[in-house]
PDB file of C-alpha atoms in Angstrom:
ATOM      1  CA  MET A 281      -0.263   0.182  -0.365  1.00  0.00           C
ATOM      2  CA  ARG A 282       3.004   2.167   0.511  1.00  0.00           C
ATOM      3  CA  LYS A 283       4.179   2.190  -3.184  1.00  0.00           C
ATOM      4  CA  LEU A 284      -0.002   3.065  -4.016  1.00  0.00           C
ATOM      5  CA  THR A 285      -0.253   6.615  -1.654  1.00  0.00           C
ATOM      6  CA  LYS A 286       3.625   7.606  -2.770  1.00  0.00           C
ATOM      7  CA  ALA A 287       2.212   7.235  -6.500  1.00  0.00           C
ATOM      8  CA  ASP A 288       2.049  10.008  -8.604  1.00  0.00           C
ATOM      9  CA  GLN A 289      -0.061   7.979 -11.013  1.00  0.00           C
ATOM     10  CA  PHE A 290      -2.621   5.561 -10.729  1.00  0.00           C
ATOM     11  CA  VAL A 291      -6.293   4.955 -12.631  1.00  0.00           C
ATOM     12  CA  VAL A 292      -9.166   3.614 -10.451  1.00  0.00           C
ATOM     13  CA  GLY A 293     -11.902   0.969 -10.976  1.00  0.00           C
ATOM     14  CA  VAL A 294     -11.827  -2.453 -12.818  1.00  0.00           C
ATOM     15  CA  LYS A 295     -12.353  -0.684 -15.952  1.00  0.00           C
ATOM     16  CA  GLN A 296      -9.805   1.728 -16.017  1.00  0.00           C
ATOM     17  CA  THR A 297      -7.130  -0.591 -14.726  1.00  0.00           C
ATOM     18  CA  ALA A 298      -8.104  -3.556 -17.514  1.00  0.00           C
ATOM     19  CA  LYS A 299      -7.342  -0.366 -20.373  1.00  0.00           C
ATOM     20  CA  ALA A 300      -4.150   1.007 -18.571  1.00  0.00           C
ATOM     21  CA  ILE A 301      -2.669  -2.963 -18.563  1.00  0.00           C
ATOM     22  CA  GLU A 302      -3.884  -3.280 -22.324  1.00  0.00           C
ATOM     23  CA  GLN A 303      -2.128  -0.201 -23.009  1.00  0.00           C
ATOM     24  CA  GLY A 304       0.813  -1.073 -21.179  1.00  0.00           C
ATOM     25  CA  ARG A 305       0.794   1.287 -19.445  1.00  0.00           C
ATOM     26  CA  ALA A 306       0.302   0.231 -15.777  1.00  0.00           C
ATOM     27  CA  LYS A 307       3.536  -0.896 -13.801  1.00  0.00           C
ATOM     28  CA  GLU A 308       1.769  -2.378 -10.468  1.00  0.00           C
ATOM     29  CA  VAL A 309      -2.075  -3.449  -9.970  1.00  0.00           C
ATOM     30  CA  PHE A 310      -3.634  -3.115  -6.485  1.00  0.00           C
ATOM     31  CA  ILE A 311      -6.732  -5.524  -6.051  1.00  0.00           C
ATOM     32  CA  ALA A 312      -9.181  -5.713  -2.998  1.00  0.00           C
ATOM     33  CA  ARG A 313      -9.909  -9.038  -1.503  1.00  0.00           C
ATOM     34  CA  ASP A 314     -13.016  -8.690  -1.011  1.00  0.00           C
ATOM     35  CA  ALA A 315     -13.438  -7.596  -4.409  1.00  0.00           C
ATOM     36  CA  GLU A 316     -16.546 -10.357  -6.235  1.00  0.00           C
ATOM     37  CA  HIS A 317     -13.806 -12.402  -8.056  1.00  0.00           C
ATOM     38  CA  ARG A 318     -16.448 -12.681 -11.110  1.00  0.00           C
ATOM     39  CA  VAL A 319     -15.643  -8.541 -11.109  1.00  0.00           C
ATOM     40  CA  VAL A 320     -12.039  -8.378 -10.766  1.00  0.00           C
ATOM     41  CA  ALA A 321     -10.953 -11.737 -13.271  1.00  0.00           C
ATOM     42  CA  ARG A 322     -10.261  -9.835 -16.046  1.00  0.00           C
ATOM     43  CA  VAL A 323      -7.963  -7.983 -14.270  1.00  0.00           C
ATOM     44  CA  ILE A 324      -6.104 -10.772 -12.694  1.00  0.00           C
ATOM     45  CA  GLU A 325      -5.915 -12.632 -15.835  1.00  0.00           C
ATOM     46  CA  LEU A 326      -4.785  -9.419 -18.003  1.00  0.00           C
ATOM     47  CA  CYS A 327      -1.826  -9.638 -14.855  1.00  0.00           C
ATOM     48  CA  GLN A 328      -0.858 -12.686 -15.109  1.00  0.00           C
ATOM     49  CA  GLU A 329      -0.834 -12.281 -19.332  1.00  0.00           C
ATOM     50  CA  ALA A 330       1.555  -9.355 -18.813  1.00  0.00           C
ATOM     51  CA  GLY A 331       3.483 -10.436 -16.639  1.00  0.00           C
ATOM     52  CA  LEU A 332       2.486  -7.606 -13.848  1.00  0.00           C
ATOM     53  CA  PRO A 333       2.644  -7.751  -9.880  1.00  0.00           C
ATOM     54  CA  ILE A 334      -0.529  -8.102  -8.088  1.00  0.00           C
ATOM     55  CA  THR A 335      -0.900  -6.452  -4.451  1.00  0.00           C
ATOM     56  CA  TYR A 336      -3.956  -7.796  -2.580  1.00  0.00           C
ATOM     57  CA  VAL A 337      -5.338  -4.957   0.190  1.00  0.00           C
ATOM     58  CA  GLU A 338      -7.842  -6.526   1.909  1.00  0.00           C
ATOM     59  CA  THR A 339     -11.055  -4.334   1.428  1.00  0.00           C
ATOM     60  CA  MET A 340     -12.224  -2.173  -1.205  1.00  0.00           C
ATOM     61  CA  ARG A 341     -12.681   0.277   1.020  1.00  0.00           C
ATOM     62  CA  GLU A 342      -8.950  -0.069   2.101  1.00  0.00           C
ATOM     63  CA  LEU A 343      -7.987   0.635  -1.111  1.00  0.00           C
ATOM     64  CA  GLY A 344     -10.341   3.542  -1.731  1.00  0.00           C
ATOM     65  CA  ALA A 345      -8.890   5.918   1.066  1.00  0.00           C
ATOM     66  CA  ALA A 346      -4.927   4.693  -0.159  1.00  0.00           C
ATOM     67  CA  CYS A 347      -6.263   6.520  -3.689  1.00  0.00           C
ATOM     68  CA  GLY A 348      -7.523   9.256  -1.280  1.00  0.00           C
ATOM     69  CA  ILE A 349     -11.744   8.661  -2.721  1.00  0.00           C
ATOM     70  CA  ASP A 350     -14.423   8.287   0.021  1.00  0.00           C
ATOM     71  CA  VAL A 351     -15.910   4.718  -1.568  1.00  0.00           C
ATOM     72  CA  GLY A 352     -14.304   1.515  -2.371  1.00  0.00           C
ATOM     73  CA  ALA A 353     -12.032   0.593  -5.083  1.00  0.00           C
ATOM     74  CA  SER A 354     -12.065  -2.934  -6.331  1.00  0.00           C
ATOM     75  CA  ALA A 355      -8.535  -2.412  -8.291  1.00  0.00           C
ATOM     76  CA  VAL A 356      -6.565  -0.042  -8.795  1.00  0.00           C
ATOM     77  CA  ALA A 357      -3.186   0.391 -11.389  1.00  0.00           C
ATOM     78  CA  VAL A 358      -0.124   2.322 -10.699  1.00  0.00           C
ATOM     79  CA  ILE A 359       1.033   4.124 -14.307  1.00  0.00           C
ATOM     80  CA  GLY A 360       3.481   5.786 -15.767  1.00  0.00           C
TER      81      GLY A 360
END
């Protein structure tokens, strides 16, 4: 989580995270453990295909808070 809070740029949400991975912009991906698997399955698959590291965070609320938003987030990608 420290990497995420210190990151200059990141995208929040499953769609934006998947897009960043497909475009080759994602450097690391964070996924909430309490997110529904069917929601984050595509992101996990894309990470495996691209060889990107996945860091799991306990809750969507924690992940959202690390991004500075007041709602939960299922997935976040550090970009650059």
